[in-house]
XYZ file of C-alpha atoms in Angstrom:
429
model
C 57.843 -17.216 -3.114
C 54.064 -17.520 -2.996
C 51.881 -16.410 -5.889
C 50.452 -13.678 -3.664
C 53.825 -12.184 -2.782
C 54.838 -12.359 -6.439
C 51.741 -10.417 -7.452
C 52.370 -7.905 -4.656
C 55.858 -7.291 -6.032
C 54.445 -6.836 -9.499
C 51.883 -4.310 -8.239
C 54.642 -2.477 -6.424
C 56.701 -2.222 -9.585
C 53.621 -0.814 -11.310
C 53.206 1.839 -8.573
C 49.962 0.257 -7.310
C 49.034 -0.044 -3.634
C 47.038 -3.235 -2.973
C 45.081 -3.821 0.227
C 42.483 -6.377 1.327
C 39.420 -5.274 3.306
C 38.662 -7.189 6.434
C 35.409 -7.764 8.280
C 36.121 -4.824 10.597
C 36.287 -2.450 7.610
C 40.055 -2.048 8.009
C 42.580 -3.057 5.364
C 45.599 -5.318 5.327
C 48.432 -4.246 3.021
C 49.501 -6.818 0.452
C 53.149 -6.353 -0.387
C 54.624 -2.912 0.168
C 53.610 0.634 -0.567
C 55.137 2.073 -3.792
C 57.514 4.958 -3.056
C 55.368 7.454 -4.980
C 52.351 6.695 -2.744
C 54.047 6.572 0.690
C 53.563 10.329 1.373
C 49.805 9.906 0.920
C 49.400 6.710 2.981
C 51.919 6.980 5.844
C 49.781 4.701 8.005
C 50.074 1.811 5.527
C 52.710 -0.509 7.060
C 53.231 -4.210 6.168
C 51.739 -6.517 8.807
C 49.608 -3.779 10.335
C 45.980 -3.061 9.551
C 45.081 0.481 8.476
C 42.290 2.641 7.137
C 43.326 4.270 3.822
C 40.291 6.615 3.825
C 41.605 8.539 6.841
C 42.100 12.202 5.861
C 40.647 11.451 2.376
C 36.944 12.330 2.086
C 36.905 11.327 -1.575
C 38.256 7.822 -0.836
C 35.869 7.525 2.124
C 32.889 8.167 -0.158
C 34.258 5.776 -2.754
C 34.593 2.956 -0.206
C 30.854 3.224 0.530
C 30.180 2.399 -3.142
C 32.944 -0.186 -3.069
C 31.333 -1.948 -0.072
C 28.096 -2.283 -2.048
C 30.096 -3.769 -4.904
C 31.879 -6.259 -2.641
C 28.702 -7.196 -0.790
C 26.891 -7.928 -4.043
C 29.934 -9.962 -5.091
C 30.056 -8.054 -8.364
C 33.071 -9.263 -10.326
C 33.148 -6.132 -12.477
C 35.854 -3.679 -11.250
C 34.541 -0.415 -9.832
C 36.671 2.622 -10.592
C 36.655 5.843 -8.647
C 37.882 8.195 -11.294
C 40.755 10.599 -10.625
C 40.878 12.838 -7.571
C 43.494 15.181 -6.140
C 45.224 14.234 -2.877
C 47.780 16.210 -0.840
C 50.456 14.920 1.538
C 51.617 16.509 4.821
C 54.074 18.712 2.900
C 51.351 20.131 0.703
C 52.440 18.197 -2.405
C 49.531 17.283 -4.630
C 48.963 14.224 -6.789
C 45.995 12.856 -8.679
C 45.094 9.316 -7.595
C 42.667 6.701 -8.835
C 41.163 3.753 -6.910
C 39.664 0.466 -8.070
C 37.530 -1.958 -6.040
C 37.769 -5.622 -7.064
C 35.922 -8.691 -5.751
C 38.031 -11.754 -6.527
C 37.675 -15.195 -4.999
C 35.677 -13.928 -2.009
C 38.399 -11.355 -1.378
C 37.671 -7.626 -1.243
C 40.604 -5.838 -2.795
C 41.356 -2.133 -3.052
C 43.884 -0.832 -5.606
C 45.186 2.729 -5.422
C 47.532 4.166 -8.031
C 48.593 7.486 -9.499
C 46.165 8.605 -12.139
C 47.791 7.872 -15.486
C 46.352 11.094 -16.859
C 45.456 14.253 -15.003
C 41.882 15.416 -14.886
C 42.818 18.256 -17.172
C 44.366 15.824 -19.619
C 41.339 13.569 -19.442
C 39.045 16.509 -20.120
C 41.275 17.413 -23.051
C 41.094 13.835 -24.372
C 37.337 13.754 -23.897
C 36.969 17.051 -25.737
C 39.199 15.842 -28.579
C 37.283 12.596 -28.702
C 34.034 14.500 -29.069
C 35.563 16.708 -31.739
C 36.871 13.663 -33.604
C 33.494 11.984 -33.313
C 31.809 15.080 -34.723
C 34.419 15.346 -37.487
C 33.920 11.674 -38.322
C 30.161 12.183 -38.455
C 30.620 15.171 -40.751
C 33.034 13.146 -42.858
C 30.428 10.410 -43.229
C 27.897 13.026 -44.323
C 30.415 14.519 -46.762
C 31.237 11.078 -48.162
C 27.542 10.385 -48.631
C 27.116 13.721 -50.412
C 30.208 13.077 -52.537
C 28.893 9.641 -53.417
C 25.605 11.180 -54.569
C 27.491 13.867 -56.500
C 29.738 11.244 -58.078
C 26.761 9.147 -59.114
C 25.068 12.217 -60.577
C 28.265 13.225 -62.401
C 28.729 9.703 -63.752
C 25.130 9.635 -64.958
C 25.565 13.023 -66.631
C 28.873 11.894 -68.133
C 27.249 8.759 -69.526
C 24.581 10.868 -71.209
C 27.203 13.214 -72.655
C 29.346 10.309 -73.874
C 26.323 8.617 -75.413
C 25.541 11.858 -77.245
C 29.152 12.239 -78.400
C 29.291 8.612 -79.560
C 26.100 9.148 -81.541
C 27.549 12.380 -82.945
C 30.586 10.350 -84.008
C 28.330 8.058 -86.013
C 26.735 11.090 -87.684
C 30.122 12.609 -88.477
C 31.434 9.351 -89.927
C 28.386 9.205 -92.165
C 29.668 12.416 -93.808
C 32.900 10.691 -94.835
C 33.162 9.083 -98.282
C 32.231 5.425 -98.531
C 35.579 3.619 -99.053
C 33.973 1.034 -101.347
C 32.556 3.733 -103.615
C 35.829 5.638 -103.638
C 37.539 2.440 -104.799
C 35.373 2.581 -107.917
C 37.271 5.718 -108.945
C 40.550 5.178 -107.152
C 41.321 1.453 -107.153
C 44.776 2.367 -105.905
C 44.281 4.610 -102.882
C 44.254 4.857 -99.122
C 42.676 7.191 -96.580
C 43.674 7.854 -92.963
C 41.193 9.679 -90.747
C 42.141 9.650 -87.065
C 40.414 12.213 -84.812
C 42.439 13.211 -81.775
C 39.271 12.863 -79.696
C 36.090 10.901 -80.344
C 34.976 13.611 -82.755
C 37.330 15.347 -85.157
C 37.884 18.652 -86.889
C 39.184 17.082 -90.125
C 36.920 16.049 -92.987
C 37.358 14.167 -96.261
C 35.063 14.884 -99.198
C 34.579 13.250 -102.610
C 31.983 13.764 -105.299
C 31.812 12.302 -108.793
C 30.197 13.294 -112.059
C 29.960 11.981 -115.578
C 33.026 13.932 -116.582
C 35.140 14.098 -113.442
C 35.764 13.922 -109.711
C 36.146 16.579 -107.027
C 37.884 15.780 -103.755
C 38.830 17.745 -100.666
C 40.734 17.442 -97.410
C 39.777 20.082 -94.840
C 41.271 20.915 -91.443
C 38.811 22.931 -89.330
C 39.492 25.013 -86.254
C 40.058 22.894 -83.165
C 39.116 19.281 -82.629
C 36.540 17.363 -80.609
C 33.014 18.792 -80.508
C 33.890 22.338 -81.743
C 35.869 20.903 -84.643
C 33.009 18.549 -85.501
C 30.583 21.489 -85.727
C 32.932 23.168 -88.192
C 33.149 20.009 -90.326
C 29.349 20.088 -90.638
C 29.562 23.635 -92.020
C 32.385 22.610 -94.364
C 30.594 19.505 -95.626
C 27.284 21.254 -96.253
C 29.099 24.172 -97.900
C 30.965 21.874 -100.309
C 27.775 20.048 -101.272
C 26.024 23.328 -101.954
C 28.891 24.650 -104.086
C 29.706 21.474 -105.981
C 26.314 19.823 -106.379
C 23.762 22.598 -106.234
C 25.796 25.313 -107.897
C 27.669 22.936 -110.211
C 31.106 24.446 -109.513
C 34.062 22.175 -110.356
C 36.924 24.664 -110.297
C 39.062 24.191 -107.099
C 40.063 27.842 -106.712
C 36.459 28.975 -107.169
C 35.245 26.319 -104.706
C 37.655 27.707 -102.091
C 36.541 31.271 -102.781
C 32.851 30.401 -102.393
C 33.521 28.219 -99.322
C 35.327 31.170 -97.754
C 32.212 33.293 -98.296
C 29.842 30.637 -96.890
C 31.860 29.989 -93.731
C 32.538 33.658 -93.063
C 28.927 34.737 -93.527
C 27.416 31.685 -91.781
C 29.334 32.540 -88.618
C 28.719 36.282 -89.174
C 32.478 36.789 -89.105
C 32.104 39.407 -91.820
C 30.362 41.665 -89.260
C 31.278 43.336 -86.000
C 28.688 41.155 -84.251
C 30.766 37.965 -84.651
C 31.279 36.095 -81.389
C 33.699 33.599 -82.907
C 36.782 33.654 -85.071
C 36.864 30.201 -86.611
C 37.643 28.785 -89.993
C 39.553 26.093 -91.795
C 42.421 25.173 -94.087
C 41.614 23.143 -97.179
C 43.004 21.402 -100.189
C 40.677 20.912 -103.187
C 41.417 18.925 -106.334
C 39.430 18.074 -109.424
C 40.151 15.430 -112.041
C 38.726 15.796 -115.508
C 39.473 14.193 -118.857
C 41.650 16.228 -121.143
C 39.964 14.608 -124.164
C 36.477 13.263 -124.695
C 35.762 9.716 -125.843
C 32.078 8.977 -126.211
C 32.600 5.337 -127.195
C 33.964 4.071 -123.884
C 33.754 5.001 -120.231
C 37.196 3.596 -119.563
C 40.043 5.928 -120.511
C 43.825 5.882 -120.192
C 45.673 7.992 -117.652
C 47.131 10.113 -120.447
C 43.637 11.570 -120.963
C 43.331 13.252 -117.558
C 44.611 16.226 -115.641
C 44.447 17.150 -111.967
C 43.807 20.715 -110.838
C 44.687 21.616 -107.254
C 44.072 24.697 -105.137
C 45.008 24.982 -101.474
C 44.127 27.246 -98.583
C 47.323 26.644 -96.603
C 47.158 22.881 -97.218
C 49.655 21.466 -99.743
C 49.635 18.727 -102.350
C 52.517 16.285 -102.768
C 52.928 14.182 -105.875
C 55.658 11.703 -106.704
C 56.676 11.042 -110.289
C 59.661 8.983 -111.461
C 61.052 8.951 -107.931
C 60.945 12.726 -107.564
C 58.880 14.432 -104.854
C 57.039 17.563 -105.965
C 55.533 19.849 -103.321
C 52.788 22.303 -104.259
C 52.089 24.816 -101.523
C 48.629 26.141 -100.864
C 47.995 29.869 -100.791
C 48.806 31.610 -97.510
C 45.141 32.341 -96.928
C 42.743 30.449 -94.661
C 38.993 30.147 -95.062
C 36.268 31.823 -93.045
C 38.216 33.644 -90.331
C 37.573 37.303 -89.536
C 40.869 38.204 -91.158
C 40.184 36.083 -94.253
C 39.774 38.192 -97.400
C 36.377 37.632 -99.017
C 37.783 38.777 -102.362
C 40.892 36.619 -102.292
C 41.435 34.593 -105.489
C 42.996 31.222 -104.794
C 45.544 29.761 -107.204
C 44.898 26.736 -109.413
C 47.785 24.355 -110.138
C 47.208 22.073 -113.107
C 49.086 18.768 -113.442
C 48.916 16.425 -116.409
C 48.425 12.961 -114.973
C 51.004 10.360 -115.931
C 50.900 6.638 -115.242
C 52.118 5.618 -111.755
C 52.010 9.210 -110.542
C 51.063 9.236 -106.825
C 49.268 12.117 -105.086
C 48.966 12.917 -101.367
C 46.880 15.540 -99.554
C 47.101 15.816 -95.774
C 46.393 18.006 -92.767
C 49.144 19.124 -90.396
C 48.233 16.610 -87.673
C 50.798 14.131 -89.009
C 53.712 16.524 -89.448
C 53.046 18.448 -86.195
C 53.067 15.351 -83.987
C 55.669 15.567 -81.215
C 57.815 12.542 -80.495
C 61.095 10.842 -81.199
C 64.150 10.962 -78.966
C 64.128 14.776 -78.754
C 60.361 15.231 -78.512
C 60.212 17.335 -81.683
C 57.770 17.610 -84.594
C 57.636 14.788 -87.103
C 58.184 17.480 -89.710
C 57.466 17.920 -93.405
C 60.872 16.701 -94.579
C 60.597 13.391 -92.719
C 57.055 12.995 -94.043
C 58.116 13.594 -97.661
C 60.982 11.111 -97.359
C 58.590 8.546 -95.873
C 56.240 8.949 -98.832
C 59.105 8.799 -101.329
C 60.590 5.629 -99.831
C 57.279 3.777 -99.988
C 55.624 5.274 -103.081
C 56.061 2.066 -105.108
C 54.311 -0.095 -102.509
C 50.623 -0.983 -102.889
C 48.535 1.768 -101.366
C 47.101 -0.383 -98.591
C 50.678 -1.210 -97.619
C 51.598 2.471 -97.767
C 48.805 3.195 -95.307
C 50.153 0.583 -92.891
C 53.681 1.998 -93.184
C 52.476 5.539 -92.444
C 50.476 4.441 -89.414
C 53.357 2.371 -88.034
C 55.779 5.286 -88.490
C 53.349 7.722 -86.859
C 52.629 5.512 -83.844
C 56.297 4.677 -83.330
C 57.254 8.366 -83.464
C 54.427 9.416 -81.140
C 55.408 6.857 -78.502
C 53.931 7.765 -75.117
C 53.130 11.340 -76.136
C 49.576 12.563 -76.521
C 48.328 13.028 -80.035
C 48.644 16.689 -80.937
C 45.839 17.021 -83.456
C 43.492 15.213 -85.797
C 45.367 13.260 -88.480
C 44.101 12.967 -92.054
C 46.005 11.719 -95.114
C 44.637 10.831 -98.562
C 46.816 9.060 -101.123
C 45.965 7.822 -104.643
C 47.362 7.166 -108.076
C 45.909 6.731 -111.592
C 46.493 3.500 -113.385
C 42.939 3.844 -114.630
C 39.850 5.958 -113.949
C 36.222 5.091 -114.555
C 33.691 7.906 -114.391
C 29.921 7.829 -114.055
C 29.674 4.498 -112.225
C 28.989 5.556 -108.647
C 27.551 8.971 -107.944
C 27.056 9.769 -104.229
C-alpha cells in the first residue's frame, strides 16, 4: 500500500473527501467518497475526473479564491467556512471545504461541518460574553486589589493606634518592682483577651498603709480600655486627692463618679456600662514610731467588694469572702448603696487572692465547661505554700491547659500576696 492510498483511507475514515485539481480545472478523487458525502457528490467516482462545484454555487465561488491560493503557492490552508448543501432528495447538510497547496499539488478537502452555523454563532456569542466577563473580572480584581490595599493601610493605622493605646493602658498598671517593696511575696496576672483589656489593677501607698484594687469593667478590647481609664482616674481622685482609705467608701464614691461621668443617673444616658471591683486596704493595728519595719501581727486587711470576692488561705483552710451583689456605675446601680467592709487580722503566712471572673468563666476541659470557682479554690489551696512566682506559673499552666484550643472568654486578672513583712513609706507612686 502506497503512502497516498493509506492517507486516502485515513481521510475516508474521518469523513473527508479529498480531490486533486488538475490543469483543466477538474478534480481527480483520491481514495473514495465517505458514505455521508456521497449524496452531495454523486459525480465523484474513483478513476474518473469530476467537477465538485457543479450544482454548488457556494463551492464554485470558493474555488475561485482557492485557485488564487494555489497559484500563489500559499502553504497556509484556506478554509471556506460552513455552508448548507442539499442532495437530490432534499436532505440538507452543512459542509466545509479547505484548499491546500502541498508539494506542488492542489488539494481540495470537503467534510461535514463539525459544528452547525447556529452552533458556531452560539459559540462565538458565548466567547464574546466570556471575554467581556473576563474583562469585567479583571476590572473587579483591580478594584478589589485597590480596596484591599486601602483596607490594609487603614487596618495598619488602627492597629498602630491600638498598640500605642496598649502602651498607655499598661502605664496605668502598678510597677511590679515598686509593688515588691510592699509585697515581697506576691504575683500578678494581667492578660487582656484582646490587645487592650477591660481589667485594671491599682495600688497606692502611704506612710501608714496601702490601698489596692482589682476592677473588671464592662466589655473588653477598646470599650473596656476606655472604662479602665475612668476607673483609674476615679480611684486616684478618691484615694489621693480626697484622702479616702476606707474600701466601702471608695466603692461608694467610685459608683457615683462612674454613674455621673457617663450620665447614667439621667434619662439622657446613651450607655449602660459599669464595673465590678474588689478594694482592700492594709493598715497597722498599732503604731511604732521607732521603726518602719513592723511584724505581721501589727496589721489588718479591710476588704469590700462590688461583686468581686476575696479568697484568703490560713492554716490550710480556704476562706471565701463574697462581694456585695451590687455593681458600680450602671443605670440600675444604687447611688446610695453602702458597701460592706470585711476586716481580717493578718497572720503570718496568710495568703490573699483577688481576681476577676475571666479565670473561672473560661470554657474548656473535656466537656467544654467553665473552669469554675471550686476548681479555682482547690488550685489555690494545693499550691498556697509554694513561692508566689511559682504559684503564678502553676495558675497560668492550669489555665492554658484547660483552655486548650478554645478562645479566651474574657480578660483574666489575678492578684496574690502574703505578709511575712510589710514596709511602709518607702515607695510612693
